[in-house]
mmCIF file of C-alpha atoms and ligand atoms in Angstrom:
data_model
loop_
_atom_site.group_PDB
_atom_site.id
_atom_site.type_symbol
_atom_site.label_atom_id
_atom_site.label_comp_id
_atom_site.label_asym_id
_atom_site.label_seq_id
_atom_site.Cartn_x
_atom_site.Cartn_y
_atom_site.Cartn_z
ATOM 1 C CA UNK I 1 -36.599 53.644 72.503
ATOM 2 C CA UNK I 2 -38.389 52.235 69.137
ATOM 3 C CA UNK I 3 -41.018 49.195 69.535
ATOM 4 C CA UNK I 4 -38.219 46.893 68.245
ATOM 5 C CA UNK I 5 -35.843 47.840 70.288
ATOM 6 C CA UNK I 6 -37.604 47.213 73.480
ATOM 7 C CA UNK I 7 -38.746 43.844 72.324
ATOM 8 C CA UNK I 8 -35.663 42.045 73.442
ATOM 9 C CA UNK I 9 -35.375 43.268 76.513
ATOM 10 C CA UNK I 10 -39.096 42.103 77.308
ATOM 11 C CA UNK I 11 -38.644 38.748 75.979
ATOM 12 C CA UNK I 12 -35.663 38.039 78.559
ATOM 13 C CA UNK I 13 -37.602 39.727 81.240
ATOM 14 C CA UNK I 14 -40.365 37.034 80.527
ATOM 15 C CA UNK I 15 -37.599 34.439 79.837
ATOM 16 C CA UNK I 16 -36.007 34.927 83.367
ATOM 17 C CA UNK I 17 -39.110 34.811 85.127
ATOM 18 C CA UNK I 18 -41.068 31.832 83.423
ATOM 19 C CA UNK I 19 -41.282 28.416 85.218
ATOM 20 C CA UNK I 20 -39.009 25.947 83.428
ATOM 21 C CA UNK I 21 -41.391 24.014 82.097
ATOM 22 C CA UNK I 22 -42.969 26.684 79.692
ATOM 23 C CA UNK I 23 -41.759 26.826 76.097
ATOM 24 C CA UNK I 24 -40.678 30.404 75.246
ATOM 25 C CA UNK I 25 -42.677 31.545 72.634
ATOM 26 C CA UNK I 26 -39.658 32.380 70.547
ATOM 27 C CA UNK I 27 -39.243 28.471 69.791
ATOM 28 C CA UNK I 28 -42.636 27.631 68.277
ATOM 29 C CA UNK I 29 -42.215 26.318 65.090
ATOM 30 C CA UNK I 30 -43.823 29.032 62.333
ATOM 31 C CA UNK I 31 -45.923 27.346 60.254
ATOM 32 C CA UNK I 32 -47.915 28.622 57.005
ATOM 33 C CA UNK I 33 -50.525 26.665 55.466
ATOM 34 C CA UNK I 34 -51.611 27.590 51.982
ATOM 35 C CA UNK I 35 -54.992 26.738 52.608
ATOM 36 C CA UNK I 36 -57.076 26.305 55.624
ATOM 37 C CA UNK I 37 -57.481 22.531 55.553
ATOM 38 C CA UNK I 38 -54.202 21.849 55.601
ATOM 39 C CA UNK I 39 -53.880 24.087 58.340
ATOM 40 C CA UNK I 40 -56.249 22.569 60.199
ATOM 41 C CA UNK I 41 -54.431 19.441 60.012
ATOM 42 C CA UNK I 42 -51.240 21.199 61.441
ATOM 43 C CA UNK I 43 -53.302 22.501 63.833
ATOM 44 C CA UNK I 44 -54.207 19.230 65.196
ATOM 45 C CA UNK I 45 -50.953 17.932 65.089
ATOM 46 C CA UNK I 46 -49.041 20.870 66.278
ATOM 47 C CA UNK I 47 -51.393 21.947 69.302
ATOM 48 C CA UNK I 48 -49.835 25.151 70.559
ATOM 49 C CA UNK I 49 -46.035 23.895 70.077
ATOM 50 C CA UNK I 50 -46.493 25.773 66.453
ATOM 51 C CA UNK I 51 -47.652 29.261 65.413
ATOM 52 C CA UNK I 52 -49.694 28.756 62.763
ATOM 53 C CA UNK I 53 -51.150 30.718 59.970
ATOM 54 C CA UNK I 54 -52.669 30.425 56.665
ATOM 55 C CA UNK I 55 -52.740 32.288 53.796
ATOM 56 C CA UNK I 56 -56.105 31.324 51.584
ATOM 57 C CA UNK I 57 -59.600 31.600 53.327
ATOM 58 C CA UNK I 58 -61.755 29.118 52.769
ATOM 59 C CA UNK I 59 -64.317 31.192 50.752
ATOM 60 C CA UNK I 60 -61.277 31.509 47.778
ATOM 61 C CA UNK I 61 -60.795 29.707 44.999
ATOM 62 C CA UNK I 62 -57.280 28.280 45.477
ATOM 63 C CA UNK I 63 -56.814 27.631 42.046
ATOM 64 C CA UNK I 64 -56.907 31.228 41.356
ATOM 65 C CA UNK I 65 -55.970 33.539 44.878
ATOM 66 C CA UNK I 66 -54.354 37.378 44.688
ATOM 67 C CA UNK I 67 -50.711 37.116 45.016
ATOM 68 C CA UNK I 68 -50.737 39.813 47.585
ATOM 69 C CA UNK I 69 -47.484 40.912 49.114
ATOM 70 C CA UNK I 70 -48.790 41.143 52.374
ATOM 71 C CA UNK I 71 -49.268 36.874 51.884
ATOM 72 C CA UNK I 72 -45.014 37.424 51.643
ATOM 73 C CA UNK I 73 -45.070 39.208 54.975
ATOM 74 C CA UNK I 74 -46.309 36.388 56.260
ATOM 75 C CA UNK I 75 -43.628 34.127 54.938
ATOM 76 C CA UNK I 76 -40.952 35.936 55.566
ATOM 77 C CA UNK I 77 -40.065 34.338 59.191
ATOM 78 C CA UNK I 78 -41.989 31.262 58.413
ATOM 79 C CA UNK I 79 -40.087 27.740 59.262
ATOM 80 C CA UNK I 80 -42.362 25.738 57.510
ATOM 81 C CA UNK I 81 -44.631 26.378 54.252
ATOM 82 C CA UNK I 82 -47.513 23.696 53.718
ATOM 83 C CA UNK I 83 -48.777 23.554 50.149
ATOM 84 C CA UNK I 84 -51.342 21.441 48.642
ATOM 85 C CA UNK I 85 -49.483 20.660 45.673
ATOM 86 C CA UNK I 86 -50.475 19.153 42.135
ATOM 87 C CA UNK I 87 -50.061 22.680 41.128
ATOM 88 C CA UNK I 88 -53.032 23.858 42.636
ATOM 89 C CA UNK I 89 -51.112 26.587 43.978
ATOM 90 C CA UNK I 90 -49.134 27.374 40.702
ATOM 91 C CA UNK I 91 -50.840 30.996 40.335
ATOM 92 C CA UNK I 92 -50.131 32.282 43.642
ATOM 93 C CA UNK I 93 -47.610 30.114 46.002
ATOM 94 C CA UNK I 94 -44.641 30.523 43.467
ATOM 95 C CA UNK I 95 -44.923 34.186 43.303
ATOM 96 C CA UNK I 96 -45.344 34.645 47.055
ATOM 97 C CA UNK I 97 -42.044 32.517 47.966
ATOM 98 C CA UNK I 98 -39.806 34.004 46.019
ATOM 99 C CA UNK I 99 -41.530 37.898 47.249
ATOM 100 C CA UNK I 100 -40.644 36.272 50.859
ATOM 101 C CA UNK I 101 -37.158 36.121 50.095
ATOM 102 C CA UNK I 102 -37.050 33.205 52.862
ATOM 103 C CA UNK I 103 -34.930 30.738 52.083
ATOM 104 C CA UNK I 104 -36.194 28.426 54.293
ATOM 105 C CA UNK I 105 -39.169 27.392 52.720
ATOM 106 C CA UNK I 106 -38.211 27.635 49.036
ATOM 107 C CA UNK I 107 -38.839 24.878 46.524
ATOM 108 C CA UNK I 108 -36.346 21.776 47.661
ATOM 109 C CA UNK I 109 -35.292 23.307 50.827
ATOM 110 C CA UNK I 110 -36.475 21.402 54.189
ATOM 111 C CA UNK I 111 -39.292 23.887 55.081
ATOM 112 C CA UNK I 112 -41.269 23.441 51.630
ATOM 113 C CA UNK I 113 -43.534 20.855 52.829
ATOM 114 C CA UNK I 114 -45.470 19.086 49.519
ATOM 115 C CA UNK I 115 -48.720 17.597 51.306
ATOM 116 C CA UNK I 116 -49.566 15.927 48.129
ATOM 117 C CA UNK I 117 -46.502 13.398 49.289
ATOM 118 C CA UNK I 118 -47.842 9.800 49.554
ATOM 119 C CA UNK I 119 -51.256 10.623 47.910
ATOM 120 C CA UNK I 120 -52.899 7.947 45.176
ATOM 121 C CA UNK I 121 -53.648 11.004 42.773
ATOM 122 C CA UNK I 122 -57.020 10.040 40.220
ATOM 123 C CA UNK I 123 -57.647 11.359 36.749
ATOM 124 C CA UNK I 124 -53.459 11.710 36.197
ATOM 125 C CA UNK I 125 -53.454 12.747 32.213
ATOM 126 C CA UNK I 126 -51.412 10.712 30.187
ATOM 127 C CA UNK I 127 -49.466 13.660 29.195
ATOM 128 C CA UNK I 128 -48.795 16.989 30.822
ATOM 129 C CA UNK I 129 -50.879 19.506 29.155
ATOM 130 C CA UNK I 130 -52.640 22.817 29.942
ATOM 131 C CA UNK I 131 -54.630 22.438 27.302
ATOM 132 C CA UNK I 132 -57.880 24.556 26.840
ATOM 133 C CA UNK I 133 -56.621 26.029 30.172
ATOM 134 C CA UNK I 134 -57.228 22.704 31.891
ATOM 135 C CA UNK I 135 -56.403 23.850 35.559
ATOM 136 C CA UNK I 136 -55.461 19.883 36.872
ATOM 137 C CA UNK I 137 -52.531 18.885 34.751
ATOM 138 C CA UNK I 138 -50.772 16.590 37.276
ATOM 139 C CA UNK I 139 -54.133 14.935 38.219
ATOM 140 C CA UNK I 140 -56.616 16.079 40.617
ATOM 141 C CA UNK I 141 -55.616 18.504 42.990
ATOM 142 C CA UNK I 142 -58.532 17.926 46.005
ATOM 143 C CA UNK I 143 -57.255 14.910 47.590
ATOM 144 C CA UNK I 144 -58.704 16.194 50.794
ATOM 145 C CA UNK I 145 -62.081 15.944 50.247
ATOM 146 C CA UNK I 146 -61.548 12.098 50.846
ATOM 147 C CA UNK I 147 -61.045 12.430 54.569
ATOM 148 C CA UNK I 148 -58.545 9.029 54.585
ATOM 149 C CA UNK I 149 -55.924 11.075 52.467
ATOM 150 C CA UNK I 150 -55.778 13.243 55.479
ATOM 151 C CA UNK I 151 -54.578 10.363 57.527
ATOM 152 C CA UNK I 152 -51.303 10.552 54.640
ATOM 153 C CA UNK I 153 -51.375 14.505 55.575
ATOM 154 C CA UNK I 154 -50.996 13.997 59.102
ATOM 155 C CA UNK I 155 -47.977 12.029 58.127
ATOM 156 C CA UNK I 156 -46.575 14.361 56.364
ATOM 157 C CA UNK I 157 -46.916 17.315 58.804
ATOM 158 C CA UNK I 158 -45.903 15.128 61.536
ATOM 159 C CA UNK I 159 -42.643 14.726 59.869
ATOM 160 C CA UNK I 160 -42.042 18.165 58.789
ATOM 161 C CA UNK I 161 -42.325 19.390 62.574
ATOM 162 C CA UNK I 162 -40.323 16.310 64.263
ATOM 163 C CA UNK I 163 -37.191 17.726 61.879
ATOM 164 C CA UNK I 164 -38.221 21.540 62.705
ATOM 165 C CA UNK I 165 -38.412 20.755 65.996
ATOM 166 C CA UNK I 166 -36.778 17.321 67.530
ATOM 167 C CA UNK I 167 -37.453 18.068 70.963
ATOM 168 C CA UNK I 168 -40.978 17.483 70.804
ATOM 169 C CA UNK I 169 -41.099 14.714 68.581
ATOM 170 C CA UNK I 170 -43.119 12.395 70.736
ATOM 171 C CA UNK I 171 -45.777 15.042 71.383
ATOM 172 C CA UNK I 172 -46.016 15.451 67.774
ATOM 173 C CA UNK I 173 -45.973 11.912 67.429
ATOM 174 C CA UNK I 174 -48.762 11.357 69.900
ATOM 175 C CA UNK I 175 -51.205 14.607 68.336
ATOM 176 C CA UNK I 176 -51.003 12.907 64.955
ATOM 177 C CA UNK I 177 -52.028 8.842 66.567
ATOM 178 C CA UNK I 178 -54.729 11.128 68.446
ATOM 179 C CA UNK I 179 -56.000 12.682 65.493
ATOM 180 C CA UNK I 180 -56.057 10.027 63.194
ATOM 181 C CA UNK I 181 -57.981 8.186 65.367
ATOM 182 C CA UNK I 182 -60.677 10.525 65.993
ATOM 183 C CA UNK I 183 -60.655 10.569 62.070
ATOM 184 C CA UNK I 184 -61.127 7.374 61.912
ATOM 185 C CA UNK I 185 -64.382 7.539 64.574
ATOM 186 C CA UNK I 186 -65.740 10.457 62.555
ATOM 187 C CA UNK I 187 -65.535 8.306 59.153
ATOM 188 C CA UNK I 188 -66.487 5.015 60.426
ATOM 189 C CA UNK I 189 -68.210 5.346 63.739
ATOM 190 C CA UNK I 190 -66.838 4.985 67.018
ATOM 191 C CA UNK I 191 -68.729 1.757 67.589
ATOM 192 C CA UNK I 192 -67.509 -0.051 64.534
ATOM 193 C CA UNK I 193 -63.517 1.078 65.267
ATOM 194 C CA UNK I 194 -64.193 -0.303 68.383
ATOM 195 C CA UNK I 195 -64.828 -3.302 67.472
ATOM 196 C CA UNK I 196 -63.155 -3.973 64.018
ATOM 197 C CA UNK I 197 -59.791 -1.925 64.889
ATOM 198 C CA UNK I 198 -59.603 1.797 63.063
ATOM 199 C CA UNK I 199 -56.344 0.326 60.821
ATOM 200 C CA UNK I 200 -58.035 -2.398 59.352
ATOM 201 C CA UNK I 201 -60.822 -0.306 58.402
ATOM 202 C CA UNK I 202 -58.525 2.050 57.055
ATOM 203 C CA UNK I 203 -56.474 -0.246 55.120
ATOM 204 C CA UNK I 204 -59.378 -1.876 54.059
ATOM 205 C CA UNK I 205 -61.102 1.311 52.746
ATOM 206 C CA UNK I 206 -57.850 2.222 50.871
ATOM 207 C CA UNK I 207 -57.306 -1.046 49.234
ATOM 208 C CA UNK I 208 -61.157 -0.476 48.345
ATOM 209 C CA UNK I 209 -62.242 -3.628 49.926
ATOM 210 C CA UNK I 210 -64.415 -2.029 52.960
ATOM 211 C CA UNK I 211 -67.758 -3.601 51.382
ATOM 212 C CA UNK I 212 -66.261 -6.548 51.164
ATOM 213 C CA UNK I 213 -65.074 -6.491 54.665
ATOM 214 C CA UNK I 214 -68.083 -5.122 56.326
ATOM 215 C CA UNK I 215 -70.635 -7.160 54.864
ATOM 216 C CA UNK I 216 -68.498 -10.689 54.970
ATOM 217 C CA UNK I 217 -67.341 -10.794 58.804
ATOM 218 C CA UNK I 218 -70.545 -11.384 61.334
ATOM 219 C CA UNK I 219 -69.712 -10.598 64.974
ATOM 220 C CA UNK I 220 -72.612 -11.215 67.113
ATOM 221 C CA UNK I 221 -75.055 -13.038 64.681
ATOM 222 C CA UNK I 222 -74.967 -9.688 62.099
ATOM 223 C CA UNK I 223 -72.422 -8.150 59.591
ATOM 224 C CA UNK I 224 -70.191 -5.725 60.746
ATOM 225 C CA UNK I 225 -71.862 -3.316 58.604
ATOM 226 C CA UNK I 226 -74.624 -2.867 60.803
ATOM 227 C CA UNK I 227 -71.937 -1.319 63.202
ATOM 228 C CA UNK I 228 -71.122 1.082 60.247
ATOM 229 C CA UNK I 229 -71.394 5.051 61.356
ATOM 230 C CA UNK I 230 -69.894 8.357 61.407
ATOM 231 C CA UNK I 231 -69.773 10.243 57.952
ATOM 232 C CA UNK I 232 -70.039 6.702 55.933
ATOM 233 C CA UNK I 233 -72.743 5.223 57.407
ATOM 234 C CA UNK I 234 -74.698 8.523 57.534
ATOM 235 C CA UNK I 235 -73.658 8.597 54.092
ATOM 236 C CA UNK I 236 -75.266 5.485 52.873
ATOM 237 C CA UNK I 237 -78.060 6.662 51.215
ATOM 238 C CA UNK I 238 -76.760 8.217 49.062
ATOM 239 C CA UNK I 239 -75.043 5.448 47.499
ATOM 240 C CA UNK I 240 -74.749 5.340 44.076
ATOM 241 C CA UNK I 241 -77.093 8.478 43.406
ATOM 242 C CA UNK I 242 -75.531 10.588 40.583
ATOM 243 C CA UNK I 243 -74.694 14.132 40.787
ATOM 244 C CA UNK I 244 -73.516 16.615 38.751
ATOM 245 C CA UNK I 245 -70.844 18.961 40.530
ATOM 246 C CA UNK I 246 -69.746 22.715 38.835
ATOM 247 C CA UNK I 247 -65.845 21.996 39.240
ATOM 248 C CA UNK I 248 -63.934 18.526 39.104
ATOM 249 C CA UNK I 249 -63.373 18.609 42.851
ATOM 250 C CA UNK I 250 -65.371 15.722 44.307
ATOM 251 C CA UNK I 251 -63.760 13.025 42.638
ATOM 252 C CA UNK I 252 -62.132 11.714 45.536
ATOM 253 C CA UNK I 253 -65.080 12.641 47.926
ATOM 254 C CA UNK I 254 -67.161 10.687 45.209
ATOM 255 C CA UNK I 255 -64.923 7.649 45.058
ATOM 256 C CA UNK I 256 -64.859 7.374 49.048
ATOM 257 C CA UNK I 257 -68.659 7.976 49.745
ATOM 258 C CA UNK I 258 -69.893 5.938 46.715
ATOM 259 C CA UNK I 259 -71.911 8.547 45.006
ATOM 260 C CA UNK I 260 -71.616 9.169 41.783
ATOM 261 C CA UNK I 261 -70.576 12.558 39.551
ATOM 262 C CA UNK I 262 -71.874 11.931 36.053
ATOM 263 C CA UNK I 263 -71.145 15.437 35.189
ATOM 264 C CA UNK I 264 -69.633 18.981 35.605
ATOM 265 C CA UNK I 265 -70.978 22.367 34.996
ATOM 266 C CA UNK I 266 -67.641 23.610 33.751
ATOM 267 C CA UNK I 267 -66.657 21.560 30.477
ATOM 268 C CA UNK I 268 -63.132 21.533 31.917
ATOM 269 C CA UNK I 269 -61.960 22.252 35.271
ATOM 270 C CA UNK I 270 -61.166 25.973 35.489
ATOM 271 C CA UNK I 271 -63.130 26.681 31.813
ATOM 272 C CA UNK I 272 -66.671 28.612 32.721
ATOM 273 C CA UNK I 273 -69.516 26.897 30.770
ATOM 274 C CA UNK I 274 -71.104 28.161 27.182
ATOM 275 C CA UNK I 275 -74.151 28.194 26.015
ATOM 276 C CA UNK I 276 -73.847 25.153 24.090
ATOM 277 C CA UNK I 277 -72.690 23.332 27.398
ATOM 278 C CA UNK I 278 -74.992 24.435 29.593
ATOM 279 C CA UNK I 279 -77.616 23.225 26.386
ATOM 280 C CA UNK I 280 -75.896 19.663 26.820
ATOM 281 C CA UNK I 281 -76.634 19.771 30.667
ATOM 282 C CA UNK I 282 -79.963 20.830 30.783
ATOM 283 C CA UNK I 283 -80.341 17.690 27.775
ATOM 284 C CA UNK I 284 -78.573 15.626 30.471
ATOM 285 C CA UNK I 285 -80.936 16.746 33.292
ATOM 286 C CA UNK I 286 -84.027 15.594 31.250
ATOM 287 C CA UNK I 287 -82.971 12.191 31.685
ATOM 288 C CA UNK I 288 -84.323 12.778 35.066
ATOM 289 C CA UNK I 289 -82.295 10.649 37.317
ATOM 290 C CA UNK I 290 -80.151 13.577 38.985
ATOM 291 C CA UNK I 291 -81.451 15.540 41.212
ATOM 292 C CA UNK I 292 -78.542 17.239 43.099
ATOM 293 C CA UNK I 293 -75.797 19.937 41.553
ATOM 294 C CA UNK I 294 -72.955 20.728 44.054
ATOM 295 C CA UNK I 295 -71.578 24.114 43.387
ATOM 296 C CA UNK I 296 -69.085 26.229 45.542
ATOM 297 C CA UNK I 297 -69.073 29.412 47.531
ATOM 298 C CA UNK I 298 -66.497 30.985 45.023
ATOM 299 C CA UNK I 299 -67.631 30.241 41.436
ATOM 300 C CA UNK I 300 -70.438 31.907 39.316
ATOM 301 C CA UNK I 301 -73.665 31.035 40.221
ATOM 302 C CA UNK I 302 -75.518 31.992 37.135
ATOM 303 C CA UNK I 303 -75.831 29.223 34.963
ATOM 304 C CA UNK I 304 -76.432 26.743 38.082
ATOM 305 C CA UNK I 305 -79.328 29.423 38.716
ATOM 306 C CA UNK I 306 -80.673 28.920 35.115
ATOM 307 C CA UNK I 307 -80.461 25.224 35.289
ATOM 308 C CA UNK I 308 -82.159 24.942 38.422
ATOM 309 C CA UNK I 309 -84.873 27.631 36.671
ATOM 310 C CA UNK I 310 -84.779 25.095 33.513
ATOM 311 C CA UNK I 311 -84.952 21.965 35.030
ATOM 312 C CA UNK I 312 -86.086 21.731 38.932
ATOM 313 C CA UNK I 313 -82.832 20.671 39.697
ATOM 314 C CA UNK I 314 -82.024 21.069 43.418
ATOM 315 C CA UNK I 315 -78.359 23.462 43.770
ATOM 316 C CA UNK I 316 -76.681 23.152 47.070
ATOM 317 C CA UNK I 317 -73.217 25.619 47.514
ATOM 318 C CA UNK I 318 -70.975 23.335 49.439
ATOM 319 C CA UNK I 319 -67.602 24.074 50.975
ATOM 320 C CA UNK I 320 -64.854 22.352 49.980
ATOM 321 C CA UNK I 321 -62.250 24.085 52.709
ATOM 322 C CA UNK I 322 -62.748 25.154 56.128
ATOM 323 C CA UNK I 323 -63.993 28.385 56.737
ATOM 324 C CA UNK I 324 -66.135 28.461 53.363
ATOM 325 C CA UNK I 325 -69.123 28.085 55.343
ATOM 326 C CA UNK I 326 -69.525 29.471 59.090
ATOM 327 C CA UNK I 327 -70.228 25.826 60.131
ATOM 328 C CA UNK I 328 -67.076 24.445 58.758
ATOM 329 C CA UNK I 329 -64.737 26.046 61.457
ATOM 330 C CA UNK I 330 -62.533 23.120 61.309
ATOM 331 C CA UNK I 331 -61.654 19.804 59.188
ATOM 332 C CA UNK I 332 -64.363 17.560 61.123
ATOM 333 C CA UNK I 333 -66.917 20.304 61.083
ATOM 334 C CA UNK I 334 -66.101 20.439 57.434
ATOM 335 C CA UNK I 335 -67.181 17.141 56.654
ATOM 336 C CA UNK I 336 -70.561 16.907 59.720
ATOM 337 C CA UNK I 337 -71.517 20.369 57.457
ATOM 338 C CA UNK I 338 -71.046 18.749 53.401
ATOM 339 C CA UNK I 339 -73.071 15.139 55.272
ATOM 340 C CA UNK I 340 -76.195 17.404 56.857
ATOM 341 C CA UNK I 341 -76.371 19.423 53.643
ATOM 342 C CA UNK I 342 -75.881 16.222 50.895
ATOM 343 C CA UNK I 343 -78.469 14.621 52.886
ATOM 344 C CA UNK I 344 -81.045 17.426 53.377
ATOM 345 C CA UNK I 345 -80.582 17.999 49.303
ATOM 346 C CA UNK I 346 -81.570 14.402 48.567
ATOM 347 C CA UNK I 347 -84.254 14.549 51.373
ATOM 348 C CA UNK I 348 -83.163 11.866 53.578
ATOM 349 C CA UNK I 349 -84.344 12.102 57.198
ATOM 350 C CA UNK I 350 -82.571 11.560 60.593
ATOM 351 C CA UNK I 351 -84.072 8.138 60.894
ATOM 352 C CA UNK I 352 -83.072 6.849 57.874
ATOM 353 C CA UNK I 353 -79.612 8.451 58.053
ATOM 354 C CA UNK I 354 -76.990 7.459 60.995
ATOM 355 C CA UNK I 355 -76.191 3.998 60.836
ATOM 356 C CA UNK I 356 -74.576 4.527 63.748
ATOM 357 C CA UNK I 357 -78.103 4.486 65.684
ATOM 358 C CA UNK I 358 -78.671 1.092 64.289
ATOM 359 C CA UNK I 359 -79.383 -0.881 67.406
ATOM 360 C CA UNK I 360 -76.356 -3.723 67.294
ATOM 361 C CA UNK I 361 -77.668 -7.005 68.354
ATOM 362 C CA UNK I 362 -76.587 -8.912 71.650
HETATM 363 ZN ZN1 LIG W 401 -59.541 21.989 40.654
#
């Protein structure tokens, strides 16, 4: 008797003899992220009701991952696909889909989940073009890195596994309200979602009104900015200081934590620098005012070496998924990691850093 054939038998063994109440392990919804934040997500929302895998690590560029066929293997019995979208996948998800030969989770079938649904994409060109190889041609790709388009995510995932899986609709429900929530703490402090409500906040910080809000309703005698915590308050500092990043990936980071990227090591996204560029930046560093280059785990590191060399410039390699640095084992852990290493770049203490430990006023 072969390994496959005896499987079966096993699984109605274990069937027969499992309380009720235990979901056979045959029913979990298969689910394949593309990359490991948006499998994170699903994690969150999908608890152990899904089997989840994903195919990128977060040490890869996901512009530009291996088509491996071992990446089909793993879609070949998948329910559900989760892809970024924006066509930062374009090298590697079409090739592996149609290697799967799974139906289910081809391009306009129910299981080819676009998490990009929903999400205000920046820089959009005003025509499509690949121009000079530019890698973003629908917009920018790295909506996560603004941890309120996650909240959109959740959404999205949510839906995908109430169709793949009606019977546990509320539970998937209930994971996603759970989650954003405890997103919502982790951007904004527990102690200012407490009091100001985590929607309002949210909406608020969409609609790009938040400063407005916070600094223009007093409760007790002070703003309600002096509530502010989690990753924005601790974040404060940093306000307005300009950086220069090596890829066009922190734009929407950038736009949500109010610091600002005046330039980019590559001239355009996916294009490694020349000599004449890396001329211009070293020009642009003499102006003196930035201090901080953010580069990632997966690009070159040679001409951010040479500029620091040139210049004194400080270079920090910062994640931008989870799992590109041992700290950032999930999505939350993601962000607490990028905070403690923006803010130990730009030398700001403990005490000056959690607004959150600002003592609120009786
Ligand atoms: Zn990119």
């Amino acid at each position: 008797m072969t390994r496959r054939d005896r499987l079966p038998v096993l699984a109605s063994v274990l069937l027969a003899t499992l309380p009720v109440t235990v979901r056979p392990v045959q029913a979990k919804v298969r689910v394949v992220a593309s990359l490991p934040n948006l499998g994170s997500i699903a994690s969150e929302i999908g608890g152990d009701r899904i089997d989840l895998s994903a195919i990128a690590v977060g040490t890869q560029d996901a512009h530009f991952v291996d088509p491996k066929p071992s990446y089909m293997l793993k879609l070949r019995n998948a329910d559900l696909l989760l892809i970024n979208g924006l066509d930062l996948e374009i090298g590697w998800v079409p090739p592996i889909t149609q290697g799967a030969r799974n139906p289910k989770i081809l391009p306009g079938a129910p299981g080819y989940i676009d998490c990009s649904a929903g999400i205000r994409v920046v820089e959009v060109p005003s025509s499509l073009t690949r121009a000079e190889g530019d890698v973003h041609p629908y917009g920018n790709p790295h909506y996560l890195t603004d941890p309120l388009n996650a909240e959109i995510v959740a959404g999205t995932i949510t839906d995908a596994l109430k169709t793949a899986d009606p019977g546990s609709a509320q539970a998937y429900e209930d994971a996603r309200k759970a989650f954003v929530r405890r997103l919502r703490e982790a951007l904004f402090g527990k102690d200012l979602v407490d009091l100001a409500g985590g929607a309002k906040l949210s909406r608020e910080a969409a609609a790009g009104t938040l400063d407005l809000f916070l600094d223009g309703t007093v409760v007790g005698g002070a703003p309600l900015r002096a509530h502010l915590g989690g990753w924005l308050g601790r974040l404060q500092p940093l306000r307005g200081k300009p950086i220069i990043t090596y890829h066009k990936d922190y734009s929407y980071f950038a736009g949500r934590f109010g610091i600002r990227v005046v330039e980019y090591v590559e001239p355009k996204p996916g294009i490694q620098p020349s000599a004449k560029h890396l001329e211009d930046l070293v020009e642009r560093l003499k102006q003196g005012d930035v201090h901080v280059i953010v580069t990632r785990p997966f690009v070159e590191h040679r001409s951010t070496d040479s500029l620091a060399e040139r210049t004194g410039v400080k270079v920090i390699t910062v994640p931008i998924e989870v799992g590109g640095a041992p700290e950032a084992t999930d999505y939350f852990k993601l962000f607490d990691h990028v905070t403690e290493q923006l803010l130990k770049a730009f030398g700001v203490t403990a005490q000056t850093g959690p607004a959150s430990a600002a003592v609120a006023r009786p």
